Tab-separated table of C-alpha atoms in Angstrom:
chain	number	residue	atom	x	y	z
A	73	UNK	CA	54.673	-41.732	-20.167
A	74	UNK	CA	54.032	-45.476	-20.280
A	75	UNK	CA	52.001	-45.263	-17.064
A	76	UNK	CA	49.741	-42.590	-18.597
A	77	UNK	CA	49.182	-44.751	-21.682
A	78	UNK	CA	48.308	-47.787	-19.582
A	79	UNK	CA	45.905	-45.727	-17.459
A	80	UNK	CA	44.247	-44.202	-20.531
A	81	UNK	CA	43.969	-47.610	-22.182
A	82	UNK	CA	42.453	-49.099	-19.037
A	83	UNK	CA	39.854	-46.326	-18.788
A	84	UNK	CA	38.891	-46.603	-22.442
A	85	UNK	CA	38.631	-50.389	-22.264
A	86	UNK	CA	36.465	-50.136	-19.153
A	87	UNK	CA	34.200	-47.643	-20.908
A	88	UNK	CA	33.956	-49.724	-24.062
A	89	UNK	CA	33.309	-53.065	-22.376
A	90	UNK	CA	30.744	-51.544	-20.026
A	91	UNK	CA	29.033	-49.857	-22.950
A	92	UNK	CA	29.004	-53.051	-25.007
A	93	UNK	CA	27.386	-54.853	-22.081
A	94	UNK	CA	24.840	-52.061	-21.534
A	95	UNK	CA	24.008	-51.759	-25.226
A	96	UNK	CA	23.291	-55.482	-25.386
A	97	UNK	CA	20.393	-54.798	-23.019
A	98	UNK	CA	18.970	-51.991	-25.172
A	99	UNK	CA	16.379	-51.902	-27.953
A	100	UNK	CA	18.781	-51.436	-30.844
A	101	UNK	CA	18.663	-54.607	-32.942
A	102	UNK	CA	20.189	-53.437	-36.211
A	103	UNK	CA	23.797	-53.281	-35.025
A	104	UNK	CA	25.890	-56.367	-34.564
A	105	UNK	CA	26.460	-57.323	-30.945
A	106	UNK	CA	30.175	-56.595	-31.159
A	107	UNK	CA	29.946	-53.261	-33.012
A	108	UNK	CA	30.174	-50.044	-31.045
A	109	UNK	CA	29.999	-46.401	-32.115
A	110	UNK	CA	31.710	-43.970	-29.750
A	111	UNK	CA	31.187	-40.210	-29.951
A	112	UNK	CA	34.314	-38.285	-28.990
A	113	UNK	CA	35.861	-34.846	-29.035
A	114	UNK	CA	38.661	-34.654	-31.630
A	115	UNK	CA	41.522	-34.306	-29.193
A	116	UNK	CA	42.564	-35.825	-26.899
A	117	UNK	CA	39.643	-38.253	-26.593
A	118	UNK	CA	39.613	-39.448	-30.219
A	119	UNK	CA	43.359	-39.992	-30.002
A	120	UNK	CA	42.950	-42.076	-26.845
A	121	UNK	CA	40.223	-44.274	-28.352
A	122	UNK	CA	42.242	-44.755	-31.561
A	123	UNK	CA	45.015	-46.293	-29.455
A	124	UNK	CA	42.828	-49.285	-28.547
A	125	UNK	CA	40.856	-49.841	-31.768
A	126	UNK	CA	43.251	-52.461	-33.172
A	127	UNK	CA	43.386	-54.364	-29.875
A	128	UNK	CA	39.596	-54.437	-29.658
A	129	UNK	CA	39.248	-55.599	-33.261
A	130	UNK	CA	41.537	-58.532	-32.408
A	131	UNK	CA	38.997	-59.361	-29.685
A	132	UNK	CA	36.148	-59.220	-32.213
A	133	UNK	CA	34.838	-55.767	-31.288
A	134	UNK	CA	34.482	-53.308	-34.165
A	135	UNK	CA	34.825	-49.712	-32.976
A	136	UNK	CA	33.586	-46.783	-35.039
A	137	UNK	CA	34.705	-43.356	-33.865
A	138	UNK	CA	32.401	-40.412	-34.538
A	139	UNK	CA	34.029	-37.047	-33.823
A	140	UNK	CA	32.045	-34.051	-32.612
A	141	UNK	CA	33.299	-30.473	-32.481
A	142	UNK	CA	30.810	-29.375	-29.807
A	143	UNK	CA	29.411	-30.817	-26.580
A	144	UNK	CA	25.619	-30.940	-26.965
A	145	UNK	CA	25.054	-33.201	-29.975
A	146	UNK	CA	26.985	-36.241	-28.671
A	147	UNK	CA	24.651	-36.527	-25.676
A	148	UNK	CA	21.562	-36.021	-27.824
A	149	UNK	CA	22.779	-38.667	-30.298
A	150	UNK	CA	23.462	-41.027	-27.385
A	151	UNK	CA	19.960	-40.485	-26.003
A	152	UNK	CA	18.491	-41.185	-29.464
A	153	UNK	CA	20.557	-44.359	-29.940
A	154	UNK	CA	22.610	-42.954	-32.832
A	155	UNK	CA	25.812	-43.783	-30.934
A	156	UNK	CA	26.477	-46.364	-28.231
A	157	UNK	CA	28.699	-44.297	-25.935
A	158	UNK	CA	30.468	-40.990	-25.764
A	159	UNK	CA	33.828	-40.040	-24.327
A	160	UNK	CA	34.421	-36.320	-23.892
A	161	UNK	CA	32.846	-34.899	-20.734
A	162	UNK	CA	33.268	-34.924	-17.006
A	163	UNK	CA	30.554	-36.189	-14.660
A	164	UNK	CA	29.238	-32.804	-13.418
A	165	UNK	CA	28.635	-31.638	-17.006
A	166	UNK	CA	26.784	-34.841	-17.909
A	167	UNK	CA	24.671	-34.782	-14.741
A	168	UNK	CA	23.616	-31.174	-15.403
A	169	UNK	CA	22.881	-31.985	-19.059
A	170	UNK	CA	20.708	-34.943	-18.037
A	171	UNK	CA	18.806	-32.892	-15.448
A	172	UNK	CA	18.157	-29.981	-17.836
A	173	UNK	CA	16.816	-32.217	-20.611
A	174	UNK	CA	15.351	-35.091	-18.568
A	175	UNK	CA	17.378	-37.729	-20.436
A	176	UNK	CA	17.906	-41.371	-19.534
A	177	UNK	CA	21.720	-41.445	-19.640
A	178	UNK	CA	24.202	-42.564	-17.022
A	179	UNK	CA	27.876	-42.318	-16.203
A	180	UNK	CA	29.797	-45.527	-16.831
A	181	UNK	CA	33.203	-44.358	-15.652
A	182	UNK	CA	35.611	-41.484	-15.363
A	183	UNK	CA	37.486	-40.025	-18.302
A	184	UNK	CA	40.811	-38.439	-19.054
A	185	UNK	CA	40.564	-34.730	-18.197
A	186	UNK	CA	43.145	-32.224	-19.372
A	187	UNK	CA	44.494	-30.033	-16.575
A	188	UNK	CA	43.854	-26.326	-16.959
A	189	UNK	CA	45.702	-23.502	-15.328
A	190	UNK	CA	45.583	-19.753	-15.042
A	191	UNK	CA	48.853	-18.046	-15.800
A	192	UNK	CA	49.905	-14.425	-15.576
């Protein structure tokens, strides 16, 4: 269990630090440099991000979590600059979404994906 937590924490930190770096290069000037808004699905992705919020605040990074109950709006909000990153989808979904809507978004890293199975 500890190994899973460390892996999840590492992935989230990588995503957040990469996003903070990338957002510093963007046009958005109203947010503080160390503030980040992350769009997530309620579970498990919000739960994973919540695990690192306190640690990041100790480092001077304020994280705001915005939960979405569907998968289209987080990408649209990201493209419009309403959020700084999102954490809910796998790469093939994002790549198809970008191609269909001609958006300027990119993958910063992999995410935690829940295994699915078919049972009889």
